[in-house]
């Protein structure tokens, strides 16, 4: 009698028919003899509507009240799914986050789950009752409603699975798994049978929006076996698991891209100690995340100056430029340039740890297509390059072929 | 520094502009130096939508899950109104019913408020912070969400006012007060400056849907001064108060009508002891409320039979007929007839206690218009008649004039 957590995303509970469909999927696990806890998102579109209400009252809103408003969507779905289960003859009840409770930090709007009281819910699960829990929310130490940030229902599901010691956490969504790359762009993209937590983290952080990054972190830290699968088909999805579960590790598991970055270049920055801190300190203070950073030798003939290039997210670009320009007198650079028409392409795979030449193959493939690389950054299991946005699709297809990922 | 409770109904918080308008009204009381607690309904239409979701999953729904779903609308409005107040520079926070808490019975879907913990909220009110509370809901002894039945936000407001010892409870709605009768039918209807609790109760129970009946009961029991007023105008509304506050009591305060009744007549019922119990016992067991009852001498020449007429609500008619017909062998009546095309007209006024001839004036006025009275029932402060529905408007206008209620 395994214990399974099933999570249904917004498109999987978008209307009453889909809620009934989700209930049928839960019933199937119950009929197979499993104990089941379900985590639900809001019906798709609902959270956006609620956020719109809030921002149309006040763009500088109190996040505590924001959380009261936007958390209501999942509450509705949890009651409806419990009702749909009952209609199928399955014993079920909703558990709101203050009823369990799900304890979180006081960081309203982006709270972190600190603990889940599972005693009562476990008793009920053992008695054959399905628990339906609204995702995306919890209760703060001040006994107020918190939310976990957009996509937070994934994290709710994984945290609940960890707290319950669940055998598996199935994430039902509108795609049928994790692909080697975006199948809308690369027709030959393949669905992965398995992927490691580390790779999934890198995929999520560079734009493959299948799972919220935080949820993968929690799954990795607690060893929760995740399955990403479609609520509209019966195919098995992609398992996100520990590295040692994957016997035949591919060199590269996937290729991700992010159009969310913008590039800033400071030209003619004096080449002296402390200059990097002088640039990135003020950006950090302004809560602007800097991703890739490269420092080039400058074209300056007497070598006393350098060029500094870095990337920020597009929404932060304006503030980043203003922050750096304000420091102009101190930093004393010659010129600031920025470019929004860039895309970051990343090849990801734990296999690259043990294989040489992975990065070289990437540079080669891009060069063959005449694509100029603007910035390079590498991590243990990822090589990322920044290129002009117009080459995004061409680069993805070329790399997919170069690393042997195309399906037959 | 008076303490005031303001309640805003669904049309008063129907969209973001109206929520801002409601916030401005709250601010006005705050600026006048008052402490203010606010109770809000769901945005108009939202609760109906949520009820539709529930019934489209299962018409025989679990009321505990129904309550989880339909209570969410007020939660949204409470957060939004708190945000709108903050945008006006007014210190405010929402208090969900489990945060106060508002204790209710376990009668899900139609729970009764049993108590409200006000210590923390009173501290905050005394500190100048406005409290915004979602109406219509509470928490059961099982720590689950309850709702109070449709229109329950009125009751939430009155109960909160009672618990806080508020000087006044203002009910903001889309009409500007209580009228002598329905102004859509009788153009000469007048807005009442004051009305007693007892009269308001009778008005509400016979179809004047300005206030939920239960809220008036609670107000009467706790001496809460109610004001019904419009959120769209600055006119004072109608005060609902104790009888001794009304110096110049009119004989009749208002004339109400209800199209919600249906009439059942059993002809040729054996005229023997216990026959009424034999009819109304089974109806009570089926939870069917019987309103008016009359027993006539039958046309039966040897006087051993009688005719029995009674009314039930229209939605209960079918079940009532089935229940009585099932008893046919025991009751042994000759024939059952029913009629849905009836309307109940009631003249209401505490003044009738000290005035003779009130009912006679009613019968006279209806007779002059050629309107046949089918059933009569009276209480201490009310005379009701059942007439054919087609005469409803004519009867209302005739009675309004006959009792001198027409405005000049």
PDB file of C-alpha atoms in Angstrom, chain A residues 134-367:
ATOM      1  CA  UNK A 134      -4.425  23.482  -1.953  1.00  0.00           C
ATOM      2  CA  UNK A 135      -0.946  24.156  -3.297  1.00  0.00           C
ATOM      3  CA  UNK A 136       1.056  27.383  -3.328  1.00  0.00           C
ATOM      4  CA  UNK A 137       0.285  28.385   0.276  1.00  0.00           C
ATOM      5  CA  UNK A 138       0.877  28.011   3.951  1.00  0.00           C
ATOM      6  CA  UNK A 139       0.596  29.801   7.267  1.00  0.00           C
ATOM      7  CA  UNK A 140       3.249  32.097   8.723  1.00  0.00           C
ATOM      8  CA  UNK A 141       4.465  32.246  12.301  1.00  0.00           C
ATOM      9  CA  UNK A 142       2.104  35.222  12.673  1.00  0.00           C
ATOM     10  CA  UNK A 143      -0.833  32.939  11.791  1.00  0.00           C
ATOM     11  CA  UNK A 144      -1.380  34.675   8.472  1.00  0.00           C
ATOM     12  CA  UNK A 145      -1.766  33.307   4.966  1.00  0.00           C
ATOM     13  CA  UNK A 146       1.433  33.023   2.926  1.00  0.00           C
ATOM     14  CA  UNK A 147       2.070  32.069  -0.683  1.00  0.00           C
ATOM     15  CA  UNK A 148       5.174  30.423  -2.092  1.00  0.00           C
ATOM     16  CA  UNK A 149       5.649  32.386  -5.314  1.00  0.00           C
ATOM     17  CA  UNK A 150       4.330  31.557  -8.774  1.00  0.00           C
ATOM     18  CA  UNK A 151       4.569  27.869  -9.549  1.00  0.00           C
ATOM     19  CA  UNK A 152       4.668  27.177  -5.822  1.00  0.00           C
ATOM     20  CA  UNK A 153       2.188  24.314  -5.990  1.00  0.00           C
ATOM     21  CA  UNK A 154       4.981  22.078  -7.292  1.00  0.00           C
ATOM     22  CA  UNK A 155       6.913  22.850  -4.137  1.00  0.00           C
ATOM     23  CA  UNK A 156       3.842  22.211  -1.974  1.00  0.00           C
ATOM     24  CA  UNK A 157       3.488  18.791  -3.551  1.00  0.00           C
ATOM     25  CA  UNK A 158       7.141  17.854  -3.113  1.00  0.00           C
ATOM     26  CA  UNK A 159       7.251  19.148   0.471  1.00  0.00           C
ATOM     27  CA  UNK A 160       4.099  17.192   1.302  1.00  0.00           C
ATOM     28  CA  UNK A 161       5.569  14.074  -0.317  1.00  0.00           C
ATOM     29  CA  UNK A 162       8.735  14.520   1.761  1.00  0.00           C
ATOM     30  CA  UNK A 163       6.774  15.087   4.989  1.00  0.00           C
ATOM     31  CA  UNK A 164       4.571  12.056   4.347  1.00  0.00           C
ATOM     32  CA  UNK A 165       7.484   9.892   3.212  1.00  0.00           C
ATOM     33  CA  UNK A 166       5.666   9.266  -0.061  1.00  0.00           C
ATOM     34  CA  UNK A 167       6.979   6.673  -2.493  1.00  0.00           C
ATOM     35  CA  UNK A 168       6.423   8.989  -5.439  1.00  0.00           C
ATOM     36  CA  UNK A 169       5.251  12.478  -6.312  1.00  0.00           C
ATOM     37  CA  UNK A 170       3.478  12.681  -9.675  1.00  0.00           C
ATOM     38  CA  UNK A 171       3.276  16.146 -11.208  1.00  0.00           C
ATOM     39  CA  UNK A 172       0.392  16.220 -13.686  1.00  0.00           C
ATOM     40  CA  UNK A 173       0.702  19.010 -16.209  1.00  0.00           C
ATOM     41  CA  UNK A 174      -0.086  19.814 -19.838  1.00  0.00           C
ATOM     42  CA  UNK A 175       3.120  18.307 -21.230  1.00  0.00           C
ATOM     43  CA  UNK A 176       3.856  14.609 -21.085  1.00  0.00           C
ATOM     44  CA  UNK A 177       7.330  14.855 -19.634  1.00  0.00           C
ATOM     45  CA  UNK A 178      10.697  16.541 -19.838  1.00  0.00           C
ATOM     46  CA  UNK A 179      12.172  16.759 -23.348  1.00  0.00           C
ATOM     47  CA  UNK A 180      15.734  16.938 -24.594  1.00  0.00           C
ATOM     48  CA  UNK A 181      14.769  20.418 -25.738  1.00  0.00           C
ATOM     49  CA  UNK A 182      11.666  22.441 -26.581  1.00  0.00           C
ATOM     50  CA  UNK A 183       9.688  20.220 -29.016  1.00  0.00           C
ATOM     51  CA  UNK A 184       7.874  23.288 -30.398  1.00  0.00           C
ATOM     52  CA  UNK A 185      11.215  24.380 -31.824  1.00  0.00           C
ATOM     53  CA  UNK A 186      13.036  21.122 -32.423  1.00  0.00           C
ATOM     54  CA  UNK A 187      10.730  18.545 -34.009  1.00  0.00           C
ATOM     55  CA  UNK A 188      13.236  15.781 -33.265  1.00  0.00           C
ATOM     56  CA  UNK A 189      13.223  16.439 -29.516  1.00  0.00           C
ATOM     57  CA  UNK A 190      12.834  13.263 -27.448  1.00  0.00           C
ATOM     58  CA  UNK A 191      11.036  12.737 -24.168  1.00  0.00           C
ATOM     59  CA  UNK A 192      13.478  11.704 -21.460  1.00  0.00           C
ATOM     60  CA  UNK A 193      12.669   8.593 -19.475  1.00  0.00           C
ATOM     61  CA  UNK A 194      14.753   9.773 -16.542  1.00  0.00           C
ATOM     62  CA  UNK A 195      16.649  12.903 -15.602  1.00  0.00           C
ATOM     63  CA  UNK A 196      18.700  13.691 -12.505  1.00  0.00           C
ATOM     64  CA  UNK A 197      17.691  16.343  -9.985  1.00  0.00           C
ATOM     65  CA  UNK A 198      20.802  18.357 -10.839  1.00  0.00           C
ATOM     66  CA  UNK A 199      20.027  18.379 -14.534  1.00  0.00           C
ATOM     67  CA  UNK A 200      16.369  19.213 -13.894  1.00  0.00           C
ATOM     68  CA  UNK A 201      17.478  22.118 -11.712  1.00  0.00           C
ATOM     69  CA  UNK A 202      19.658  23.473 -14.495  1.00  0.00           C
ATOM     70  CA  UNK A 203      16.901  22.919 -17.044  1.00  0.00           C
ATOM     71  CA  UNK A 204      14.373  24.747 -14.856  1.00  0.00           C
ATOM     72  CA  UNK A 205      16.720  27.593 -14.067  1.00  0.00           C
ATOM     73  CA  UNK A 206      17.396  28.284 -17.729  1.00  0.00           C
ATOM     74  CA  UNK A 207      13.847  28.394 -18.915  1.00  0.00           C
ATOM     75  CA  UNK A 208      12.390  24.889 -19.209  1.00  0.00           C
ATOM     76  CA  UNK A 209       9.308  25.779 -17.186  1.00  0.00           C
ATOM     77  CA  UNK A 210       8.077  22.265 -16.430  1.00  0.00           C
ATOM     78  CA  UNK A 211       8.783  22.467 -12.697  1.00  0.00           C
ATOM     79  CA  UNK A 212       9.385  25.295 -10.280  1.00  0.00           C
ATOM     80  CA  UNK A 213      13.121  25.342  -9.464  1.00  0.00           C
ATOM     81  CA  UNK A 214      12.493  25.355  -5.737  1.00  0.00           C
ATOM     82  CA  UNK A 215      10.442  22.170  -5.964  1.00  0.00           C
ATOM     83  CA  UNK A 216      13.368  20.336  -7.585  1.00  0.00           C
ATOM     84  CA  UNK A 217      15.699  21.553  -4.835  1.00  0.00           C
ATOM     85  CA  UNK A 218      13.335  20.240  -2.163  1.00  0.00           C
ATOM     86  CA  UNK A 219      12.932  16.939  -4.007  1.00  0.00           C
ATOM     87  CA  UNK A 220      16.707  16.575  -4.303  1.00  0.00           C
ATOM     88  CA  UNK A 221      17.308  17.406  -0.640  1.00  0.00           C
ATOM     89  CA  UNK A 222      14.696  14.915   0.547  1.00  0.00           C
ATOM     90  CA  UNK A 223      15.160  12.266  -2.136  1.00  0.00           C
ATOM     91  CA  UNK A 224      11.563  12.564  -3.366  1.00  0.00           C
ATOM     92  CA  UNK A 225      11.079  10.627  -6.591  1.00  0.00           C
ATOM     93  CA  UNK A 226       9.311  12.992  -8.978  1.00  0.00           C
ATOM     94  CA  UNK A 227       7.395  12.074 -12.086  1.00  0.00           C
ATOM     95  CA  UNK A 228       6.379  14.735 -14.607  1.00  0.00           C
ATOM     96  CA  UNK A 229       3.462  13.486 -16.691  1.00  0.00           C
ATOM     97  CA  UNK A 230       0.447  14.606 -18.652  1.00  0.00           C
ATOM     98  CA  UNK A 231      -3.057  14.581 -17.206  1.00  0.00           C
ATOM     99  CA  UNK A 232      -4.361  14.186 -20.748  1.00  0.00           C
ATOM    100  CA  UNK A 233      -2.653  10.922 -21.676  1.00  0.00           C
ATOM    101  CA  UNK A 234      -1.806   7.593 -20.097  1.00  0.00           C
ATOM    102  CA  UNK A 235       1.816   7.510 -21.174  1.00  0.00           C
ATOM    103  CA  UNK A 236       4.416   7.369 -18.458  1.00  0.00           C
ATOM    104  CA  UNK A 237       6.197  10.678 -18.026  1.00  0.00           C
ATOM    105  CA  UNK A 238       9.724  11.588 -17.038  1.00  0.00           C
ATOM    106  CA  UNK A 239      11.155  10.463 -13.715  1.00  0.00           C
ATOM    107  CA  UNK A 240      13.334  12.972 -11.877  1.00  0.00           C
ATOM    108  CA  UNK A 241      15.623  10.906  -9.687  1.00  0.00           C
ATOM    109  CA  UNK A 242      18.996  10.562  -8.066  1.00  0.00           C
ATOM    110  CA  UNK A 243      22.004  10.171 -10.332  1.00  0.00           C
ATOM    111  CA  UNK A 244      22.717   6.610  -9.183  1.00  0.00           C
ATOM    112  CA  UNK A 245      19.314   5.485 -10.415  1.00  0.00           C
ATOM    113  CA  UNK A 246      20.355   6.210 -13.955  1.00  0.00           C
ATOM    114  CA  UNK A 247      22.511   3.397 -15.238  1.00  0.00           C
ATOM    115  CA  UNK A 248      23.252   4.422 -18.796  1.00  0.00           C
ATOM    116  CA  UNK A 249      23.958   8.097 -18.359  1.00  0.00           C
ATOM    117  CA  UNK A 250      23.917  10.124 -21.558  1.00  0.00           C
ATOM    118  CA  UNK A 251      26.643  12.692 -21.906  1.00  0.00           C
ATOM    119  CA  UNK A 252      24.100  15.449 -22.450  1.00  0.00           C
ATOM    120  CA  UNK A 253      20.496  15.172 -21.246  1.00  0.00           C
ATOM    121  CA  UNK A 254      19.033  18.321 -22.652  1.00  0.00           C
ATOM    122  CA  UNK A 255      19.434  21.688 -24.235  1.00  0.00           C
ATOM    123  CA  UNK A 256      17.584  24.605 -22.707  1.00  0.00           C
ATOM    124  CA  UNK A 257      17.230  28.208 -23.652  1.00  0.00           C
ATOM    125  CA  UNK A 258      16.167  31.407 -21.980  1.00  0.00           C
ATOM    126  CA  UNK A 259      15.024  34.557 -23.715  1.00  0.00           C
ATOM    127  CA  UNK A 260      14.773  36.229 -20.353  1.00  0.00           C
ATOM    128  CA  UNK A 261      18.280  37.712 -20.254  1.00  0.00           C
ATOM    129  CA  UNK A 262      19.729  41.043 -21.326  1.00  0.00           C
ATOM    130  CA  UNK A 263      23.381  41.935 -21.733  1.00  0.00           C
ATOM    131  CA  UNK A 264      25.177  44.995 -20.375  1.00  0.00           C
ATOM    132  CA  UNK A 265      28.727  45.891 -21.411  1.00  0.00           C
ATOM    133  CA  UNK A 266      30.900  48.494 -19.704  1.00  0.00           C
ATOM    134  CA  UNK A 267      33.725  49.523 -21.982  1.00  0.00           C
ATOM    135  CA  UNK A 268      36.985  51.036 -20.885  1.00  0.00           C
ATOM    136  CA  UNK A 269      36.679  50.177 -17.205  1.00  0.00           C
ATOM    137  CA  UNK A 270      39.943  50.966 -15.354  1.00  0.00           C
ATOM    138  CA  UNK A 271      41.745  47.667 -14.827  1.00  0.00           C
ATOM    139  CA  UNK A 272      42.449  47.810 -11.107  1.00  0.00           C
ATOM    140  CA  UNK A 273      41.637  45.681  -8.037  1.00  0.00           C
ATOM    141  CA  UNK A 274      38.160  46.137  -6.578  1.00  0.00           C
ATOM    142  CA  UNK A 275      36.524  47.263  -9.787  1.00  0.00           C
ATOM    143  CA  UNK A 276      34.264  44.169 -10.017  1.00  0.00           C
ATOM    144  CA  UNK A 277      33.090  44.693  -6.443  1.00  0.00           C
ATOM    145  CA  UNK A 278      32.443  48.320  -7.335  1.00  0.00           C
ATOM    146  CA  UNK A 279      30.093  47.257 -10.108  1.00  0.00           C
ATOM    147  CA  UNK A 280      28.323  44.238  -8.657  1.00  0.00           C
ATOM    148  CA  UNK A 281      28.026  45.463  -5.076  1.00  0.00           C
ATOM    149  CA  UNK A 282      25.510  48.205  -5.939  1.00  0.00           C
ATOM    150  CA  UNK A 283      23.588  45.784  -8.206  1.00  0.00           C
ATOM    151  CA  UNK A 284      23.298  43.257  -5.386  1.00  0.00           C
ATOM    152  CA  UNK A 285      22.102  45.979  -3.028  1.00  0.00           C
ATOM    153  CA  UNK A 286      19.375  46.816  -5.555  1.00  0.00           C
ATOM    154  CA  UNK A 287      18.345  43.098  -5.489  1.00  0.00           C
ATOM    155  CA  UNK A 288      19.319  42.666  -9.140  1.00  0.00           C
ATOM    156  CA  UNK A 289      20.513  39.171  -9.919  1.00  0.00           C
ATOM    157  CA  UNK A 290      23.522  39.032 -12.206  1.00  0.00           C
ATOM    158  CA  UNK A 291      23.893  35.792 -14.123  1.00  0.00           C
ATOM    159  CA  UNK A 292      26.807  35.537 -16.549  1.00  0.00           C
ATOM    160  CA  UNK A 293      29.910  37.706 -16.115  1.00  0.00           C
ATOM    161  CA  UNK A 294      32.949  37.997 -18.391  1.00  0.00           C
ATOM    162  CA  UNK A 295      35.847  40.330 -18.286  1.00  0.00           C
ATOM    163  CA  UNK A 296      37.840  40.853 -21.484  1.00  0.00           C
ATOM    164  CA  UNK A 297      41.125  42.379 -22.143  1.00  0.00           C
ATOM    165  CA  UNK A 298      40.333  45.769 -23.606  1.00  0.00           C
ATOM    166  CA  UNK A 299      41.303  47.021 -27.020  1.00  0.00           C
ATOM    167  CA  UNK A 300      42.947  49.857 -25.130  1.00  0.00           C
ATOM    168  CA  UNK A 301      46.597  49.831 -26.391  1.00  0.00           C
ATOM    169  CA  UNK A 302      48.301  50.510 -23.079  1.00  0.00           C
ATOM    170  CA  UNK A 303      46.217  47.816 -21.320  1.00  0.00           C
ATOM    171  CA  UNK A 304      45.170  49.927 -18.371  1.00  0.00           C
ATOM    172  CA  UNK A 305      41.475  49.410 -19.065  1.00  0.00           C
ATOM    173  CA  UNK A 306      39.205  46.405 -19.541  1.00  0.00           C
ATOM    174  CA  UNK A 307      35.697  45.606 -20.859  1.00  0.00           C
ATOM    175  CA  UNK A 308      33.172  44.049 -18.487  1.00  0.00           C
ATOM    176  CA  UNK A 309      30.087  42.214 -19.780  1.00  0.00           C
ATOM    177  CA  UNK A 310      27.309  40.722 -17.663  1.00  0.00           C
ATOM    178  CA  UNK A 311      23.694  39.645 -17.979  1.00  0.00           C
ATOM    179  CA  UNK A 312      20.595  40.441 -15.922  1.00  0.00           C
ATOM    180  CA  UNK A 313      16.962  39.451 -16.437  1.00  0.00           C
ATOM    181  CA  UNK A 314      15.115  41.586 -18.951  1.00  0.00           C
ATOM    182  CA  UNK A 315      12.692  43.061 -16.363  1.00  0.00           C
ATOM    183  CA  UNK A 316      15.703  44.212 -14.300  1.00  0.00           C
ATOM    184  CA  UNK A 317      17.572  45.757 -17.244  1.00  0.00           C
ATOM    185  CA  UNK A 318      16.345  49.325 -16.839  1.00  0.00           C
ATOM    186  CA  UNK A 319      17.082  49.395 -13.118  1.00  0.00           C
ATOM    187  CA  UNK A 320      20.461  47.746 -13.661  1.00  0.00           C
ATOM    188  CA  UNK A 321      21.494  50.360 -16.223  1.00  0.00           C
ATOM    189  CA  UNK A 322      20.356  53.191 -13.953  1.00  0.00           C
ATOM    190  CA  UNK A 323      22.223  51.685 -10.995  1.00  0.00           C
ATOM    191  CA  UNK A 324      25.474  51.368 -12.926  1.00  0.00           C
ATOM    192  CA  UNK A 325      25.184  54.803 -14.543  1.00  0.00           C
ATOM    193  CA  UNK A 326      24.734  56.377 -11.126  1.00  0.00           C
ATOM    194  CA  UNK A 327      28.149  54.943 -10.249  1.00  0.00           C
ATOM    195  CA  UNK A 328      29.722  56.409 -13.374  1.00  0.00           C
ATOM    196  CA  UNK A 329      31.968  58.893 -11.518  1.00  0.00           C
ATOM    197  CA  UNK A 330      33.423  56.199  -9.304  1.00  0.00           C
ATOM    198  CA  UNK A 331      33.668  53.389 -11.888  1.00  0.00           C
ATOM    199  CA  UNK A 332      34.963  55.763 -14.520  1.00  0.00           C
ATOM    200  CA  UNK A 333      34.117  53.553 -17.523  1.00  0.00           C
ATOM    201  CA  UNK A 334      34.215  54.950 -21.031  1.00  0.00           C
ATOM    202  CA  UNK A 335      30.870  53.745 -22.323  1.00  0.00           C
ATOM    203  CA  UNK A 336      27.848  51.595 -21.365  1.00  0.00           C
ATOM    204  CA  UNK A 337      26.067  49.455 -23.941  1.00  0.00           C
ATOM    205  CA  UNK A 338      23.168  47.093 -23.502  1.00  0.00           C
ATOM    206  CA  UNK A 339      21.400  44.566 -25.690  1.00  0.00           C
ATOM    207  CA  UNK A 340      18.017  42.897 -25.118  1.00  0.00           C
ATOM    208  CA  UNK A 341      18.071  40.805 -28.271  1.00  0.00           C
ATOM    209  CA  UNK A 342      20.032  37.941 -26.825  1.00  0.00           C
ATOM    210  CA  UNK A 343      19.259  34.369 -25.852  1.00  0.00           C
ATOM    211  CA  UNK A 344      21.077  32.039 -23.513  1.00  0.00           C
ATOM    212  CA  UNK A 345      21.520  28.476 -24.752  1.00  0.00           C
ATOM    213  CA  UNK A 346      22.645  25.815 -22.294  1.00  0.00           C
ATOM    214  CA  UNK A 347      23.667  22.205 -22.798  1.00  0.00           C
ATOM    215  CA  UNK A 348      23.101  20.225 -19.640  1.00  0.00           C
ATOM    216  CA  UNK A 349      24.177  16.809 -18.498  1.00  0.00           C
ATOM    217  CA  UNK A 350      25.788  15.182 -15.496  1.00  0.00           C
ATOM    218  CA  UNK A 351      27.701  13.059 -18.016  1.00  0.00           C
ATOM    219  CA  UNK A 352      29.925  15.970 -18.928  1.00  0.00           C
ATOM    220  CA  UNK A 353      31.793  15.541 -15.662  1.00  0.00           C
ATOM    221  CA  UNK A 354      33.437  12.454 -17.078  1.00  0.00           C
ATOM    222  CA  UNK A 355      33.658  13.467 -20.725  1.00  0.00           C
ATOM    223  CA  UNK A 356      36.112  15.903 -22.231  1.00  0.00           C
ATOM    224  CA  UNK A 357      35.338  18.090 -25.223  1.00  0.00           C
ATOM    225  CA  UNK A 358      31.681  18.781 -24.448  1.00  0.00           C
ATOM    226  CA  UNK A 359      32.110  22.546 -24.619  1.00  0.00           C
ATOM    227  CA  UNK A 360      34.311  22.276 -27.672  1.00  0.00           C
ATOM    228  CA  UNK A 361      31.601  20.345 -29.518  1.00  0.00           C
ATOM    229  CA  UNK A 362      29.173  23.177 -28.724  1.00  0.00           C
ATOM    230  CA  UNK A 363      31.493  25.909 -30.005  1.00  0.00           C
ATOM    231  CA  UNK A 364      32.203  23.883 -33.119  1.00  0.00           C
ATOM    232  CA  UNK A 365      28.532  23.290 -33.910  1.00  0.00           C
ATOM    233  CA  UNK A 366      27.710  26.974 -33.507  1.00  0.00           C
ATOM    234  CA  UNK A 367      30.702  28.055 -35.556  1.00  0.00           C
TER     235      UNK A 367
END
